[in-house]
Amino acid sequence: KKATMADSAGILSVLFPSVLVLLTYLILFEAMRGVYVDFFAPRQARNRDVAAAPYSSLFGWIWGVWKVTDEELAQKSGFESVVYLRFMLMAAHISALQAFFGLIILVPLYSKGEDQDPGFEGLTLSNVGQSSPLLWGPAVMMWPFTLLALLLITYNYRKIIDLRHEAMKRAGNSSYTITITKIPAEYDSEDKILNFLKIFFPNEIAYVSPVFDLSELEDLTSELQQESIKLLQAETTASKTGKPVVEKLGCWGLVGEEVDGVRHHRTRVIEIKQQIRKFVSSHSAPFCHSAFVVFKTVTSATKAAGSILTDGEEWEIENATKPKDILWDNLSSNLTEANKNIRIYVTNTALFGLIVFWAIPVALGGALADVHQLGNDYSVFKPLASLPPAAIGIIEGFGPSLWRVILMILLVPILRKLLHYTGILKGSDLEKQFFSTFYLFLLVNIYFVTLISTSVFSVITEAIANPLKIFQLFGEQVPLVAVQMIQYMLMQGLIFGSQKILRINGFWKYLLFTKLARSDYERGQALDPGNFRYGVYLAFGLLIWTITWCYATVAPLILPFSFVYFIVDYFVNKYAFIQVHTTSFESYGTFWPYMIRYAMNGMVMGQVVLMAIIGLRFGYMQQVLLFPLPVMTYLYSNHLFATLGNIMGDSSMTLYNANNID
């Protein structure tokens, strides 16, 4: 049975609750942001010069964050925040323009198709008959959609380059520093490295800091920190009560020998400090074949970053990044190239297996889209099928999308651990790898698995019975998968994405631990918002971008929902960048060409999908019209990457800027 009004009801069953949840978030945020300033605006609470002025009026934060320019944002929150928000706003602009033309041209066109059906199907390409002249509509409209997007992408590309040039004029501490890796073992001290480098950079180096494996020292200092906190807690309790604090040394302090807490922790602090002194005096940490070299001027550091150093083997040199961007455990692991290659092979194998494995529960979750069919096929689900129609509508609307969102959230820490295992040295490189890998997972499991499990499985029986109608059946069913894509957009954007404005998970911890905290350190830990999950949110945004292109002319009703997703994401995350988070890395925009290339590949995928659907409807002449589009988009993507992308890809500071800074 074709889905008609049921599809419209399925969208509404998710739309109204999603909007209600979003409004609830905004009202709660508005009510609490003035009370819990140190949680909802921690950067402002720490330093009023860092963030924008307080937004005192009702919902004044929306206008407040909108007024912050890209230049101001780059200075306050790092250039990566500009890259992220520029893409989201660009995507919102493109979706809005496409929605305007799609709703006034394509929707009326589709409504004149085979069935005069007021439901969702009657407003999509599914309503256009085989070999119908109406197939020219989406084929022609894809051209202005593509040209408009290419124009805006190029414009934003150039704006990002201009902003990057301005950002590179400001020197941070890392601008004076380079990182050298693959240093031979015989250069295992500051003096040895410095004497070698003086040959190439006489009177230009301030100092050299070799990297040693200090994992043992890190464990000791971590233990010292914990014991110091426990000592402070015990002393505070003893001071308030006037009695000795009795603690048990067993599991979680519930069992074991009883001791005086203050005396015990004070003794442990002294013992650990002695162990640290012994470790430091012994100089026993192994050399990691790496070093940081600080120069006296930015110009010297910039020249050195482009130099080639060899002493039997070539030393690898690059501009230093922020200290918190360095993955110190990987830097100190001292992996050989062979070990790294083995780890990369193991990780790639695990990722491939994970893609296949994760597709199974995603596909099974799609069965919730038809509760009655599920009850007929499996007796265990019959009670579910006997629920009231309203309850079944909510399950069918929320069930599949909610299941997919949860599965993808569970996947995030697994992917991050696997990629970290490969030995990547910088957090920015890890974030790039994570972004592309997670996007691939989302594309396979959210789009392709849903497309196959929904469209193919729903018509397979009828296709077997009527093999001559197989193209017509698939051509009708594929556009209707847009219903589940809209439901997913609403769920991901309005319920899960927008909750970042409240940070629900962090808020209850904040309330709990600020009450229990007995030291400034613990209060600081409770207030710490953590790093912005750059790769996660960017991968979700790019997935929505790709889905939008796959259905922009096939089911144009998806376009307003796409616009809502991007504009909500823009405002919520712009507030987060200004008032809450700081980026953990600074690549001065090298993420942009990397991301845009994926975005343009998403455009190509959407154009090919349209060609395939029109081919299923026997629109061969329309396919001829569409054929140049993916070729043109792909070639233009390569052109942008080879020209403007090369400018962005080089994160080093120009000598002109370096001289001006010096």
CSV table of N, CA and C in Angstrom, one decimal, residues 198-264:
chain,number,residue,atom,x,y,z
A,198,LYS,N,72.1,25.1,15.8
A,198,LYS,CA,72.9,26.4,15.7
A,198,LYS,C,73.6,26.5,14.4
A,199,ILE,N,73.9,25.3,13.8
A,199,ILE,CA,74.6,25.3,12.5
A,199,ILE,C,73.7,26.0,11.4
A,200,PHE,N,72.4,25.7,11.5
A,200,PHE,CA,71.4,26.2,10.5
A,200,PHE,C,70.8,27.5,11.0
A,201,PHE,N,70.6,27.7,12.3
A,201,PHE,CA,69.9,28.9,12.8
A,201,PHE,C,70.8,29.6,13.8
A,202,PRO,N,71.9,30.2,13.5
A,202,PRO,CA,72.8,30.8,14.5
A,202,PRO,C,72.1,32.1,15.1
A,203,ASN,N,72.2,32.1,16.4
A,203,ASN,CA,71.7,33.3,17.2
A,203,ASN,C,70.2,33.5,17.0
A,204,GLU,N,69.5,32.5,16.6
A,204,GLU,CA,68.1,32.7,16.4
A,204,GLU,C,67.2,31.9,17.4
A,205,ILE,N,67.8,30.9,18.1
A,205,ILE,CA,67.0,30.0,19.0
A,205,ILE,C,67.1,30.5,20.4
A,206,ALA,N,65.9,30.6,21.0
A,206,ALA,CA,65.8,31.0,22.4
A,206,ALA,C,66.1,29.8,23.3
A,207,TYR,N,65.4,28.7,23.1
A,207,TYR,CA,65.7,27.5,23.9
A,207,TYR,C,65.1,26.3,23.2
A,208,VAL,N,65.5,25.1,23.6
A,208,VAL,CA,65.1,23.8,23.0
A,208,VAL,C,64.5,23.0,24.2
A,209,SER,N,63.3,22.4,24.0
A,209,SER,CA,62.7,21.5,25.0
A,209,SER,C,62.5,20.1,24.4
A,210,PRO,N,63.4,19.2,24.7
A,210,PRO,CA,63.2,17.8,24.2
A,210,PRO,C,62.0,17.2,24.9
A,211,VAL,N,61.4,16.2,24.2
A,211,VAL,CA,60.2,15.5,24.7
A,211,VAL,C,60.6,14.2,25.3
A,212,PHE,N,60.3,13.9,26.5
A,212,PHE,CA,60.6,12.6,27.2
A,212,PHE,C,59.3,11.9,27.6
A,213,ASP,N,59.4,10.6,27.7
A,213,ASP,CA,58.2,9.8,28.1
A,213,ASP,C,58.1,10.0,29.6
A,214,LEU,N,57.1,10.8,30.0
A,214,LEU,CA,56.9,11.1,31.4
A,214,LEU,C,55.6,10.5,31.9
A,215,SER,N,55.2,9.4,31.3
A,215,SER,CA,54.0,8.7,31.8
A,215,SER,C,54.0,8.3,33.2
A,216,GLU,N,55.2,7.8,33.7
A,216,GLU,CA,55.3,7.5,35.1
A,216,GLU,C,55.1,8.7,36.0
A,217,LEU,N,55.7,9.8,35.6
A,217,LEU,CA,55.6,11.0,36.3
A,217,LEU,C,54.2,11.5,36.3
A,218,GLU,N,53.5,11.4,35.2
A,218,GLU,CA,52.1,11.8,35.1
A,218,GLU,C,51.2,11.0,36.0
A,219,ASP,N,51.5,9.7,36.2
A,219,ASP,CA,50.7,8.9,37.1
A,219,ASP,C,51.0,9.3,38.5
A,220,LEU,N,52.2,9.7,38.8
A,220,LEU,CA,52.5,10.1,40.2
A,220,LEU,C,51.9,11.5,40.5
A,221,THR,N,51.9,12.4,39.6
A,221,THR,CA,51.3,13.7,39.8
A,221,THR,C,49.8,13.6,39.9
A,222,SER,N,49.2,12.7,39.1
A,222,SER,CA,47.8,12.5,39.2
A,222,SER,C,47.4,12.0,40.6
A,223,GLU,N,48.2,11.0,41.0
A,223,GLU,CA,47.9,10.4,42.4
A,223,GLU,C,48.1,11.5,43.5
A,224,LEU,N,49.2,12.3,43.3
A,224,LEU,CA,49.4,13.4,44.2
A,224,LEU,C,48.2,14.4,44.3
A,225,GLN,N,47.7,14.7,43.1
A,225,GLN,CA,46.5,15.6,43.0
A,225,GLN,C,45.3,15.0,43.8
A,226,GLN,N,45.1,13.7,43.6
A,226,GLN,CA,43.9,13.1,44.2
A,226,GLN,C,44.1,13.1,45.8
A,227,GLU,N,45.3,12.7,46.2
A,227,GLU,CA,45.6,12.6,47.6
A,227,GLU,C,45.5,14.0,48.3
A,228,SER,N,46.0,15.1,47.5
A,228,SER,CA,45.9,16.4,48.0
A,228,SER,C,44.5,16.9,48.2
A,229,ILE,N,43.6,16.5,47.3
A,229,ILE,CA,42.2,16.8,47.4
A,229,ILE,C,41.6,16.1,48.6
A,230,LYS,N,41.9,14.9,48.8
A,230,LYS,CA,41.4,14.1,49.9
A,230,LYS,C,41.8,14.7,51.2
A,231,LEU,N,43.1,15.1,51.3
A,231,LEU,CA,43.7,15.8,52.5
A,231,LEU,C,42.9,17.0,52.8
A,232,LEU,N,42.7,17.9,51.7
A,232,LEU,CA,41.9,19.1,51.9
A,232,LEU,C,40.5,18.8,52.4
A,233,GLN,N,39.9,17.8,51.9
A,233,GLN,CA,38.5,17.5,52.3
A,233,GLN,C,38.5,17.0,53.8
A,234,ALA,N,39.5,16.2,54.1
A,234,ALA,CA,39.5,15.7,55.5
A,234,ALA,C,39.8,16.8,56.5
A,235,GLU,N,40.7,17.7,56.1
A,235,GLU,CA,41.0,18.9,57.0
A,235,GLU,C,39.8,19.8,57.1
A,236,THR,N,39.1,20.0,56.1
A,236,THR,CA,37.9,20.9,56.1
A,236,THR,C,36.9,20.3,57.0
A,237,THR,N,36.6,18.9,56.9
A,237,THR,CA,35.6,18.3,57.7
A,237,THR,C,36.1,18.3,59.2
A,238,ALA,N,37.3,18.0,59.5
A,238,ALA,CA,37.8,18.0,60.8
A,238,ALA,C,37.7,19.4,61.5
A,239,SER,N,38.0,20.4,60.7
A,239,SER,CA,37.9,21.8,61.2
A,239,SER,C,36.4,22.2,61.5
A,240,LYS,N,35.5,21.7,60.7
A,240,LYS,CA,34.1,22.0,61.0
A,240,LYS,C,33.5,21.3,62.2
A,241,THR,N,33.9,20.0,62.3
A,241,THR,CA,33.3,19.1,63.3
A,241,THR,C,34.1,19.2,64.6
A,242,GLY,N,35.4,19.5,64.5
A,242,GLY,CA,36.3,19.5,65.7
A,242,GLY,C,36.6,18.1,66.2
A,243,LYS,N,36.4,17.1,65.3
A,243,LYS,CA,36.7,15.7,65.6
A,243,LYS,C,37.6,15.1,64.5
A,244,PRO,N,38.4,14.1,64.9
A,244,PRO,CA,39.2,13.4,63.8
A,244,PRO,C,38.3,12.8,62.8
A,245,VAL,N,38.7,12.8,61.6
A,245,VAL,CA,38.0,12.1,60.5
A,245,VAL,C,38.4,10.7,60.3
A,246,VAL,N,37.5,9.7,60.5
A,246,VAL,CA,37.8,8.3,60.5
A,246,VAL,C,37.5,7.8,59.1
A,247,GLU,N,38.4,7.2,58.4
A,247,GLU,CA,38.2,6.6,57.0
A,247,GLU,C,38.6,5.2,57.0
A,248,LYS,N,38.0,4.4,56.1
A,248,LYS,CA,38.3,3.0,55.9
A,248,LYS,C,39.1,2.9,54.6
A,249,LEU,N,40.1,2.1,54.6
A,249,LEU,CA,41.0,2.0,53.4
A,249,LEU,C,40.6,1.0,52.4
A,250,GLY,N,39.5,0.3,52.6
A,250,GLY,CA,39.0,-0.8,51.7
A,250,GLY,C,38.2,-0.2,50.5
A,251,CYS,N,37.4,-1.0,49.9
A,251,CYS,CA,36.7,-0.7,48.7
A,251,CYS,C,35.8,0.5,48.9
A,252,TRP,N,36.1,1.6,48.2
A,252,TRP,CA,35.3,2.9,48.2
A,252,TRP,C,35.1,3.4,49.6
A,253,GLY,N,36.0,3.1,50.5
A,253,GLY,CA,35.9,3.6,51.9
A,253,GLY,C,34.8,2.9,52.7
A,254,LEU,N,34.3,1.7,52.2
A,254,LEU,CA,33.2,1.1,52.9
A,254,LEU,C,33.7,0.0,53.9
A,255,VAL,N,34.8,-0.6,53.6
A,255,VAL,CA,35.4,-1.7,54.4
A,255,VAL,C,36.9,-1.5,54.6
A,256,GLY,N,37.5,-2.3,55.5
A,256,GLY,CA,38.9,-2.3,55.6
A,256,GLY,C,39.3,-1.6,56.9
A,257,GLU,N,40.6,-1.4,57.1
A,257,GLU,CA,41.2,-0.8,58.3
A,257,GLU,C,40.8,0.6,58.4
A,258,GLU,N,40.5,1.0,59.7
A,258,GLU,CA,40.1,2.4,60.0
A,258,GLU,C,41.4,3.2,60.3
A,259,VAL,N,41.5,4.4,59.7
A,259,VAL,CA,42.6,5.3,60.0
A,259,VAL,C,42.1,6.7,60.2
A,260,ASP,N,43.0,7.6,60.7
A,260,ASP,CA,42.8,9.0,60.8
A,260,ASP,C,43.0,9.6,59.4
A,261,GLY,N,41.9,10.1,58.8
A,261,GLY,CA,42.0,10.6,57.4
A,261,GLY,C,43.0,11.6,57.2
A,262,VAL,N,43.1,12.7,58.1
A,262,VAL,CA,44.1,13.7,57.9
A,262,VAL,C,45.5,13.2,57.9
A,263,ARG,N,45.8,12.4,58.9
A,263,ARG,CA,47.1,11.9,59.1
A,263,ARG,C,47.5,11.0,57.9
A,264,HIS,N,46.6,10.1,57.5
A,264,HIS,CA,46.8,9.1,56.4
A,264,HIS,C,47.1,9.8,55.1
